[in-house]
CSV table of C-alpha atoms and ligand atoms in Angstrom, one decimal:
chain,number,residue,atom,x,y,z
A,1,UNK,CA,8.1,-19.7,22.5
A,2,UNK,CA,7.8,-16.9,20.0
A,3,UNK,CA,9.3,-13.6,21.1
A,4,UNK,CA,6.4,-11.8,19.5
A,5,UNK,CA,3.1,-12.7,17.7
A,6,UNK,CA,2.4,-10.2,15.0
A,7,UNK,CA,-0.7,-9.9,12.9
A,8,UNK,CA,-0.2,-8.4,9.5
A,9,UNK,CA,-3.4,-7.7,7.7
A,10,UNK,CA,-3.5,-7.5,3.9
A,11,UNK,CA,-0.3,-9.5,3.7
A,12,UNK,CA,-1.2,-11.1,0.4
A,13,UNK,CA,-1.5,-7.8,-1.4
A,14,UNK,CA,1.2,-5.6,-2.9
A,15,UNK,CA,2.8,-3.8,0.0
A,16,UNK,CA,1.7,-6.3,2.6
A,17,UNK,CA,3.5,-9.2,0.8
A,18,UNK,CA,6.8,-7.2,1.0
A,19,UNK,CA,6.2,-6.4,4.7
A,20,UNK,CA,5.4,-10.1,5.5
A,21,UNK,CA,8.5,-11.2,3.6
A,22,UNK,CA,10.8,-8.7,5.4
A,23,UNK,CA,9.4,-9.7,8.9
A,24,UNK,CA,9.4,-13.4,8.3
A,25,UNK,CA,13.1,-13.4,7.1
A,26,UNK,CA,14.4,-10.8,9.4
A,27,UNK,CA,12.8,-11.9,12.7
A,28,UNK,CA,12.8,-15.8,12.9
A,29,UNK,CA,11.8,-15.6,16.5
A,30,UNK,CA,8.6,-13.7,15.8
A,31,UNK,CA,5.5,-15.6,14.6
A,32,UNK,CA,4.0,-13.7,11.7
A,33,UNK,CA,0.3,-14.2,11.1
A,34,UNK,CA,-0.8,-13.0,7.7
A,35,UNK,CA,-4.5,-12.3,7.7
A,36,UNK,CA,-6.1,-11.7,4.3
A,37,UNK,CA,-9.5,-12.1,2.7
A,38,UNK,CA,-7.9,-12.8,-0.7
A,39,UNK,CA,-10.0,-10.3,-2.7
A,40,UNK,CA,-9.1,-9.6,-6.3
A,41,UNK,CA,-6.0,-7.8,-5.0
A,42,UNK,CA,-4.8,-10.6,-2.7
A,43,UNK,CA,-2.6,-13.3,-4.2
A,44,UNK,CA,-0.8,-16.0,-2.2
A,45,UNK,CA,1.6,-16.5,-5.1
A,46,UNK,CA,3.2,-13.2,-3.9
A,47,UNK,CA,4.5,-15.2,-1.0
A,48,UNK,CA,5.6,-18.5,-2.5
A,49,UNK,CA,9.2,-18.1,-1.4
A,50,UNK,CA,8.3,-17.9,2.3
A,51,UNK,CA,5.1,-19.9,2.6
A,52,UNK,CA,6.8,-22.9,4.2
A,53,UNK,CA,8.9,-20.9,6.7
A,54,UNK,CA,8.2,-22.2,10.3
A,55,UNK,CA,7.5,-18.7,11.7
A,56,UNK,CA,4.8,-17.9,9.1
A,57,UNK,CA,1.1,-18.6,9.3
A,58,UNK,CA,-1.7,-17.6,6.8
A,59,UNK,CA,-5.3,-17.0,7.9
A,60,UNK,CA,-8.0,-16.4,5.3
A,61,UNK,CA,-10.4,-14.0,7.0
A,62,UNK,CA,-12.3,-10.8,6.4
A,63,UNK,CA,-11.6,-7.9,8.7
A,64,UNK,CA,-15.3,-7.0,8.5
A,65,UNK,CA,-16.0,-10.1,10.5
A,66,UNK,CA,-15.6,-9.0,14.1
A,67,UNK,CA,-15.9,-12.4,15.8
A,68,UNK,CA,-13.3,-13.9,13.4
A,69,UNK,CA,-10.9,-11.0,14.4
A,70,UNK,CA,-11.4,-11.6,18.1
A,71,UNK,CA,-10.8,-15.3,17.7
A,72,UNK,CA,-7.6,-14.7,15.7
A,73,UNK,CA,-6.3,-12.3,18.4
A,74,UNK,CA,-6.9,-15.0,21.0
A,75,UNK,CA,-5.8,-18.0,19.0
A,76,UNK,CA,-2.3,-16.6,18.3
A,77,UNK,CA,-2.0,-14.4,21.4
A,78,UNK,CA,-1.4,-11.4,19.1
A,79,UNK,CA,0.6,-8.6,20.7
A,80,UNK,CA,1.3,-6.4,17.7
A,81,UNK,CA,-0.7,-5.5,14.6
A,82,UNK,CA,0.5,-4.0,11.3
A,83,UNK,CA,-2.7,-3.2,9.5
A,84,UNK,CA,-2.6,-2.9,5.7
A,85,UNK,CA,-5.8,-4.7,4.5
A,86,UNK,CA,-7.8,-2.2,2.5
A,87,UNK,CA,-9.5,-1.5,-0.7
A,88,UNK,CA,-6.8,0.6,-2.3
A,89,UNK,CA,-7.6,1.8,-5.9
A,90,UNK,CA,-9.1,5.3,-6.3
A,91,UNK,CA,-10.9,4.5,-9.6
A,92,UNK,CA,-12.7,1.5,-8.0
A,93,UNK,CA,-13.7,3.8,-5.1
A,94,UNK,CA,-15.4,6.1,-7.6
A,95,UNK,CA,-17.4,3.2,-9.0
A,96,UNK,CA,-18.2,1.5,-5.6
A,97,UNK,CA,-17.7,3.7,-2.6
A,98,UNK,CA,-19.6,1.4,-0.2
A,99,UNK,CA,-17.1,-1.4,-0.3
A,100,UNK,CA,-14.4,1.2,0.6
A,101,UNK,CA,-16.4,2.4,3.6
A,102,UNK,CA,-17.1,-1.1,4.7
A,103,UNK,CA,-13.5,-2.5,4.5
A,104,UNK,CA,-11.5,0.6,5.2
A,105,UNK,CA,-13.6,2.1,8.0
A,106,UNK,CA,-15.6,-0.7,9.5
A,107,UNK,CA,-12.8,-3.3,9.0
A,108,UNK,CA,-10.3,-1.0,10.8
A,109,UNK,CA,-12.8,-0.4,13.6
A,110,UNK,CA,-13.3,-4.1,14.0
A,111,UNK,CA,-9.6,-4.6,14.4
A,112,UNK,CA,-9.2,-1.7,16.8
A,113,UNK,CA,-12.0,-3.1,19.0
A,114,UNK,CA,-10.6,-6.7,18.9
A,115,UNK,CA,-7.2,-5.2,19.9
A,116,UNK,CA,-8.7,-3.2,22.7
A,117,UNK,CA,-10.7,-6.1,24.1
A,118,UNK,CA,-7.7,-8.5,23.9
A,119,UNK,CA,-5.1,-6.1,25.3
A,120,UNK,CA,-7.0,-4.2,27.9
A,121,UNK,CA,-8.1,-7.0,30.1
A,122,UNK,CA,-7.9,-5.6,33.6
A,123,UNK,CA,-4.8,-6.8,35.5
A,124,UNK,CA,-3.2,-8.2,32.4
A,125,UNK,CA,0.4,-9.1,33.2
A,126,UNK,CA,1.7,-9.1,29.7
A,127,UNK,CA,5.3,-7.8,29.5
A,128,UNK,CA,5.2,-7.3,25.8
A,129,UNK,CA,4.4,-3.7,24.8
A,130,UNK,CA,1.4,-3.9,22.5
A,131,UNK,CA,1.2,-1.8,19.3
A,132,UNK,CA,-1.5,-1.3,16.7
A,133,UNK,CA,0.3,0.1,13.6
A,134,UNK,CA,-2.1,1.6,11.0
A,135,UNK,CA,-0.7,1.9,7.5
A,136,UNK,CA,-2.2,4.9,5.7
A,137,UNK,CA,-1.7,7.1,2.7
A,138,UNK,CA,-0.7,10.7,1.9
A,139,UNK,CA,-4.0,11.1,0.0
A,140,UNK,CA,-5.7,11.9,3.3
A,141,UNK,CA,-4.1,15.4,3.1
A,142,UNK,CA,-5.9,16.2,-0.2
A,143,UNK,CA,-4.1,17.9,-3.1
A,144,UNK,CA,-1.3,20.5,-3.4
A,145,UNK,CA,-0.9,23.2,-6.1
A,146,UNK,CA,2.4,23.0,-8.0
A,147,UNK,CA,4.1,25.6,-5.8
A,148,UNK,CA,2.7,24.6,-2.4
A,149,UNK,CA,5.0,23.2,0.3
A,150,UNK,CA,5.0,19.5,1.0
A,151,UNK,CA,2.6,17.6,3.3
A,152,UNK,CA,3.8,17.3,6.8
A,153,UNK,CA,2.4,15.3,9.7
A,154,UNK,CA,0.5,18.4,10.8
A,155,UNK,CA,-1.2,19.2,7.5
A,156,UNK,CA,-5.0,19.3,7.9
A,157,UNK,CA,-6.9,16.4,6.4
A,158,UNK,CA,-8.8,17.2,3.2
A,159,UNK,CA,-9.6,14.0,1.3
A,160,UNK,CA,-11.3,14.2,-2.0
A,161,UNK,CA,-11.9,10.6,-3.3
A,162,UNK,CA,-14.1,8.0,-1.6
A,163,UNK,CA,-10.8,6.0,-1.2
A,164,UNK,CA,-9.0,8.9,0.6
A,165,UNK,CA,-12.1,9.8,2.6
A,166,UNK,CA,-12.3,6.2,3.8
A,167,UNK,CA,-8.6,6.1,4.8
A,168,UNK,CA,-8.9,9.5,6.5
A,169,UNK,CA,-11.9,8.2,8.5
A,170,UNK,CA,-9.9,5.1,9.5
A,171,UNK,CA,-7.0,7.3,10.6
A,172,UNK,CA,-9.4,9.3,12.8
A,173,UNK,CA,-10.8,6.1,14.4
A,174,UNK,CA,-7.2,4.9,15.2
A,175,UNK,CA,-6.5,8.3,17.0
A,176,UNK,CA,-9.9,8.1,18.7
A,177,UNK,CA,-8.9,4.7,20.2
A,178,UNK,CA,-5.6,6.2,21.4
A,179,UNK,CA,-7.3,9.2,23.0
A,180,UNK,CA,-10.4,7.5,24.3
A,181,UNK,CA,-9.2,4.0,25.4
A,182,UNK,CA,-5.4,4.6,25.6
A,183,UNK,CA,-4.8,2.0,22.8
A,184,UNK,CA,-1.1,2.0,21.9
A,185,UNK,CA,-1.0,3.1,18.2
A,186,UNK,CA,1.2,4.5,15.5
A,187,UNK,CA,0.2,5.7,12.0
A,188,UNK,CA,2.2,6.2,8.9
A,189,UNK,CA,1.1,8.0,5.7
A,190,UNK,CA,3.0,7.1,2.6
A,191,UNK,CA,3.2,8.3,-0.9
A,192,UNK,CA,2.7,6.2,-4.1
A,193,UNK,CA,4.5,2.9,-4.0
A,194,UNK,CA,5.8,0.9,-7.0
A,195,UNK,CA,7.7,-2.3,-7.5
A,196,UNK,CA,7.0,-6.1,-8.0
A,197,UNK,CA,3.6,-7.7,-7.1
A,198,UNK,CA,1.5,-4.5,-7.6
A,199,UNK,CA,-1.9,-5.3,-9.1
A,200,UNK,CA,-1.8,-4.0,-12.7
A,201,UNK,CA,-4.7,-1.6,-12.3
A,202,UNK,CA,-2.3,1.0,-10.9
A,203,UNK,CA,-0.4,3.2,-13.2
A,204,UNK,CA,3.1,1.7,-13.4
A,205,UNK,CA,2.3,-2.1,-13.7
A,206,UNK,CA,-0.6,-1.3,-16.0
A,207,UNK,CA,1.5,0.7,-18.4
A,208,UNK,CA,4.4,-1.8,-18.4
A,209,UNK,CA,1.9,-4.6,-19.2
A,210,UNK,CA,0.2,-2.6,-21.9
A,211,UNK,CA,3.5,-1.5,-23.6
A,212,UNK,CA,4.5,-5.2,-23.7
A,213,UNK,CA,1.2,-6.1,-25.4
A,214,UNK,CA,1.1,-2.9,-27.6
A,215,UNK,CA,-2.1,-1.8,-26.0
A,216,UNK,CA,-3.1,1.9,-25.5
A,217,UNK,CA,-1.8,3.8,-22.5
A,218,UNK,CA,-4.7,5.7,-21.0
A,219,UNK,CA,-3.4,9.0,-19.7
A,220,UNK,CA,-6.0,10.8,-17.6
A,221,UNK,CA,-6.5,14.5,-18.5
A,222,UNK,CA,-3.4,16.1,-19.7
A,223,UNK,CA,-1.0,13.9,-17.8
A,224,UNK,CA,0.0,16.9,-15.6
A,225,UNK,CA,-0.8,15.5,-12.2
A,226,UNK,CA,2.2,15.0,-9.9
A,227,UNK,CA,2.9,12.1,-7.6
A,228,UNK,CA,5.8,11.2,-5.3
A,229,UNK,CA,7.0,7.7,-5.9
A,230,UNK,CA,8.7,5.3,-3.4
A,231,UNK,CA,10.0,1.8,-4.2
A,232,UNK,CA,7.9,-0.7,-2.2
A,233,UNK,CA,10.8,-2.4,-0.2
A,234,UNK,CA,11.8,1.1,1.1
A,235,UNK,CA,8.2,1.4,2.4
A,236,UNK,CA,8.5,-2.0,4.1
A,237,UNK,CA,11.8,-0.9,5.7
A,238,UNK,CA,10.2,2.2,7.0
A,239,UNK,CA,7.3,0.2,8.5
A,240,UNK,CA,9.9,-2.0,10.2
A,241,UNK,CA,11.7,1.0,11.7
A,242,UNK,CA,8.5,2.7,12.8
A,243,UNK,CA,7.0,-0.5,14.3
A,244,UNK,CA,10.1,-1.1,16.4
A,245,UNK,CA,11.3,2.4,17.2
A,246,UNK,CA,8.5,4.8,16.4
A,247,UNK,CA,7.1,6.9,19.2
A,248,UNK,CA,3.8,5.5,20.5
A,249,UNK,CA,0.8,7.6,19.5
A,250,UNK,CA,2.7,9.5,16.8
A,251,UNK,CA,2.3,9.8,13.0
A,252,UNK,CA,5.1,9.5,10.5
A,253,UNK,CA,5.1,10.6,6.9
A,254,UNK,CA,6.9,8.3,4.4
A,255,UNK,CA,8.0,9.4,0.9
A,256,UNK,CA,10.6,9.2,-1.7
A,257,UNK,CA,11.5,12.9,-2.1
A,258,UNK,CA,10.8,11.9,-5.8
A,259,UNK,CA,8.1,13.9,-7.5
A,260,UNK,CA,7.1,13.1,-11.1
A,261,UNK,CA,4.5,14.6,-13.5
A,262,UNK,CA,2.6,11.6,-14.8
A,263,UNK,CA,3.5,12.2,-18.5
A,264,UNK,CA,7.2,12.5,-17.7
A,265,UNK,CA,7.0,9.3,-15.6
A,266,UNK,CA,5.2,7.6,-18.5
A,267,UNK,CA,8.0,8.5,-20.9
A,268,UNK,CA,10.6,7.0,-18.5
A,269,UNK,CA,8.5,3.8,-18.3
A,270,UNK,CA,8.3,3.7,-22.2
A,271,UNK,CA,12.0,4.3,-22.6
A,272,UNK,CA,12.9,1.6,-20.1
A,273,UNK,CA,10.4,-1.1,-21.4
A,274,UNK,CA,11.3,-0.4,-25.0
A,275,UNK,CA,15.0,-0.8,-24.3
A,276,UNK,CA,14.4,-4.0,-22.3
A,277,UNK,CA,12.3,-5.4,-25.1
A,278,UNK,CA,14.9,-4.5,-27.7
A,279,UNK,CA,12.5,-2.0,-29.4
A,280,UNK,CA,13.6,1.3,-31.0
A,281,UNK,CA,13.9,4.2,-28.5
A,282,UNK,CA,10.5,5.8,-27.9
A,283,UNK,CA,8.7,3.4,-30.2
A,284,UNK,CA,5.8,2.9,-27.8
A,285,UNK,CA,5.1,6.6,-27.3
A,286,UNK,CA,2.5,6.1,-30.1
A,287,UNK,CA,0.5,4.1,-27.6
A,288,UNK,CA,-0.1,7.2,-25.4
A,289,UNK,CA,-3.8,7.9,-25.5
A,290,UNK,CA,-5.3,10.9,-23.6
A,291,UNK,CA,-8.6,9.9,-22.0
A,292,UNK,CA,-11.3,11.7,-19.9
A,293,UNK,CA,-9.8,12.8,-16.6
A,294,UNK,CA,-10.6,10.9,-13.3
A,295,UNK,CA,-13.4,12.6,-11.4
A,296,UNK,CA,-12.0,14.7,-8.5
A,297,UNK,CA,-8.4,13.9,-9.7
A,298,UNK,CA,-6.0,15.3,-7.1
A,299,UNK,CA,-3.4,17.6,-8.9
A,300,UNK,CA,-0.4,16.9,-6.8
A,301,UNK,CA,0.8,14.8,-3.8
A,302,UNK,CA,4.2,15.5,-2.3
A,303,UNK,CA,5.4,14.3,1.1
A,304,UNK,CA,7.9,15.7,3.6
A,305,UNK,CA,9.5,12.7,5.3
A,306,UNK,CA,12.0,14.7,7.3
A,307,UNK,CA,10.6,13.6,10.7
A,308,UNK,CA,11.2,10.0,9.8
A,309,UNK,CA,14.7,10.8,8.6
A,310,UNK,CA,15.6,13.0,11.6
A,311,UNK,CA,14.0,10.9,14.4
A,312,UNK,CA,14.5,7.3,13.1
A,313,UNK,CA,17.2,7.6,10.5
A,314,UNK,CA,15.2,6.2,7.6
A,315,UNK,CA,15.9,7.4,4.1
A,316,UNK,CA,14.9,5.8,0.7
A,317,UNK,CA,17.7,3.5,-0.5
A,318,UNK,CA,16.9,3.3,-4.2
A,319,UNK,CA,17.3,5.9,-6.8
A,320,UNK,CA,14.2,6.2,-9.0
A,321,UNK,CA,15.9,5.2,-12.3
A,322,UNK,CA,17.2,2.0,-10.6
A,323,UNK,CA,13.8,1.3,-9.1
A,324,UNK,CA,12.0,1.7,-12.4
A,325,UNK,CA,14.5,-0.5,-14.2
A,326,UNK,CA,14.1,-3.3,-11.5
A,327,UNK,CA,10.4,-3.0,-11.7
A,328,UNK,CA,10.1,-3.1,-15.5
A,329,UNK,CA,12.5,-6.1,-15.5
A,330,UNK,CA,10.4,-7.9,-12.9
A,331,UNK,CA,7.1,-7.5,-14.7
A,332,UNK,CA,8.6,-8.6,-18.1
A,333,UNK,CA,10.2,-11.7,-16.5
A,334,UNK,CA,7.0,-12.6,-14.6
A,335,UNK,CA,4.4,-12.6,-17.4
A,336,UNK,CA,2.8,-15.7,-15.8
A,337,UNK,CA,2.1,-13.8,-12.6
A,338,UNK,CA,0.6,-10.9,-14.7
A,339,UNK,CA,-1.5,-13.3,-16.9
A,340,UNK,CA,-2.8,-15.0,-13.8
A,341,UNK,CA,-3.9,-11.8,-12.0
A,342,UNK,CA,-5.3,-10.2,-15.1
A,343,UNK,CA,-7.9,-12.9,-15.6
A,344,UNK,CA,-11.4,-13.2,-14.1
A,345,UNK,CA,-12.8,-10.2,-12.2
A,346,UNK,CA,-10.0,-8.0,-13.4
A,347,UNK,CA,-10.9,-8.5,-17.0
A,348,UNK,CA,-14.5,-7.4,-16.4
A,349,UNK,CA,-13.3,-4.4,-14.4
A,350,UNK,CA,-10.8,-3.5,-17.2
A,351,UNK,CA,-13.6,-3.6,-19.8
A,352,UNK,CA,-15.8,-1.5,-17.6
A,353,UNK,CA,-13.1,1.1,-17.1
A,354,UNK,CA,-11.4,1.2,-20.4
A,355,UNK,CA,-13.5,-1.0,-22.8
B,18,NAD,P1,-3.6,-4.0,-2.3
B,18,NAD,O1,-4.9,-3.6,-2.9
B,18,NAD,O2,-2.5,-4.5,-3.2
B,18,NAD,O3,-3.8,-5.1,-1.2
B,18,NAD,C1,-4.8,-5.0,-0.2
B,18,NAD,C2,-4.8,-6.4,0.4
B,18,NAD,O4,-5.9,-6.3,1.4
B,18,NAD,C3,-5.2,-7.5,-0.5
B,18,NAD,O5,-4.4,-8.6,-0.3
B,18,NAD,C4,-6.6,-7.9,-0.2
B,18,NAD,O6,-7.0,-9.2,-0.4
B,18,NAD,C5,-6.7,-7.5,1.3
B,18,NAD,N1,-8.0,-7.1,1.7
B,18,NAD,C6,-8.9,-6.3,1.1
B,18,NAD,N2,-10.1,-6.3,1.8
B,18,NAD,C7,-9.9,-7.1,2.9
B,18,NAD,C8,-10.8,-7.5,3.9
B,18,NAD,N3,-12.0,-7.0,4.0
B,18,NAD,N4,-10.3,-8.4,4.9
B,18,NAD,C9,-9.0,-8.9,4.8
B,18,NAD,N5,-8.2,-8.5,3.8
B,18,NAD,C10,-8.6,-7.7,2.8
B,18,NAD,O7,-3.1,-2.7,-1.5
B,18,NAD,P2,-1.6,-2.1,-1.3
B,18,NAD,O8,-1.3,-1.2,-2.4
B,18,NAD,O9,-0.7,-3.2,-1.0
B,18,NAD,O10,-1.9,-1.1,0.0
B,18,NAD,C11,-1.8,-1.7,1.3
B,18,NAD,C12,-2.1,-0.6,2.3
B,18,NAD,O11,-1.2,0.5,2.1
B,18,NAD,C13,-3.5,0.0,2.2
B,18,NAD,O12,-4.0,0.2,3.5
B,18,NAD,C14,-3.3,1.3,1.4
B,18,NAD,O13,-4.2,2.3,1.8
B,18,NAD,C15,-1.9,1.7,1.9
B,18,NAD,N6,-1.1,2.5,1.0
B,18,NAD,C16,-0.9,2.1,-0.3
B,18,NAD,C17,-0.1,2.9,-1.1
B,18,NAD,C18,0.2,2.5,-2.5
B,18,NAD,O14,0.8,3.3,-3.3
B,18,NAD,N7,-0.2,1.3,-3.0
B,18,NAD,C19,0.5,4.1,-0.6
B,18,NAD,C20,0.3,4.4,0.7
B,18,NAD,C21,-0.5,3.6,1.5
B,19,TYD,P1,-2.7,5.4,-9.5
B,19,TYD,O1,-1.6,4.4,-9.7
B,19,TYD,O2,-4.1,4.9,-9.6
B,19,TYD,O3,-2.4,5.9,-8.0
B,19,TYD,P2,-3.1,7.2,-7.2
B,19,TYD,O4,-4.4,7.6,-7.9
B,19,TYD,O5,-3.4,6.6,-5.9
B,19,TYD,O6,-2.1,8.3,-7.2
B,19,TYD,O7,-2.5,6.6,-10.4
B,19,TYD,C1,-1.3,7.4,-10.4
B,19,TYD,C2,-1.5,8.6,-11.3
B,19,TYD,O8,-1.6,8.1,-12.7
B,19,TYD,C3,-2.8,9.4,-11.0
B,19,TYD,O9,-2.5,10.8,-11.2
B,19,TYD,C4,-3.8,8.9,-12.0
B,19,TYD,C5,-2.9,8.5,-13.2
B,19,TYD,N1,-3.4,7.4,-14.0
B,19,TYD,C6,-3.5,7.6,-15.4
B,19,TYD,O10,-3.3,8.6,-16.0
B,19,TYD,N2,-4.0,6.5,-16.2
B,19,TYD,C7,-4.3,5.3,-15.6
B,19,TYD,O11,-4.7,4.4,-16.3
B,19,TYD,C8,-4.1,5.1,-14.2
B,19,TYD,C9,-4.5,3.8,-13.5
B,19,TYD,C10,-3.7,6.2,-13.5
């Protein structure tokens, strides 16, 4: 008998794979069902180290397929959900907003409805407290000016990209299921993650890979945009804490208290990768290429994670310099992983964006 049966969606992606690994290893008495459609961003190689663990199951399925979702809830007697599956890259959302609306909004709605139908059977005697945990982003809050105060859990939503608009919409649906049907939910909104297994279309792995291959580093606009960065395993730890101890119905912001202007961050990446490759200090700065700015490019994201710290005792464990060093080292040592994911669809995408 498993103590719990937890469905993790998007578990073959970047953050999802770290969450699956943490839960499979830390909770041997839970059954962890990883549900993923294996889009371009999903890669089972991210989970090679745990794929044969007895409490781990993989289901290839699309969250847009409602019948499949209902069946999976029943088949595994799912009592908790950690929902990460999504289209996640802002630049792709500008090229193809429909797939973001489909997966991020309709896919989330399918899961909510499957959870409601499974968990709210009249007279259900289940002793396990059900929970639908929705993993979201700080981008729903819109952008800050350089001197604005940080996003808190009560900041009004003001999304600007099709990606953030679709995530904002999914957050609203999750709260609507809480308020209308009493579905037990919790939401977290996190800042930019970095670390191993991130698809190299996002800034940090893209630039590490390009420096390695002496390819141009496309800096949008003047490189003045600011992001708050959190090492991915710290996000996974926060999800664990919120899933088990968070207040039902609440929202928690997760962030690194670690803001960087893009161009300054890029110089740290260059310094680190050059050093690890035995190149002269700053040698790869010549690769910096300023390109046309992203449409609707949010100036600054910065998150206040004080509630999570005060109520649940979570703080980031890794200093940024340490995190970047570990990250650069991992990508340089895992060139096979990079080569594998940068083939096929990604090549065409890369040509379209940067070619
Ligand atoms: P990712 O793009 O690396 O992974 C997404 C995963 O979802 C992939 O494995 C993909 O195959 C799967 N997926 C996509 N569409 C699906 C569908 N229709 N059905 C089933 N599976 C599907 O994304 P990520 O960076 O790991 O982000 C995970 C979640 O965290 C997302 O919800 C994202 O909005 C949120 N988030 C990400 C960040 C970040 O910095 N990356 C920050 C805050 C929040
Ligand atoms: P990204 O990793 O796409 O995350 P997000 O847009 O969700 O914050 O981008 C991080 C920052 O880096 C963002 O301000 C856009 C910028 N950026 C570039 O300057 N060049 C690039 O090639 C990419 C992918 C991003």
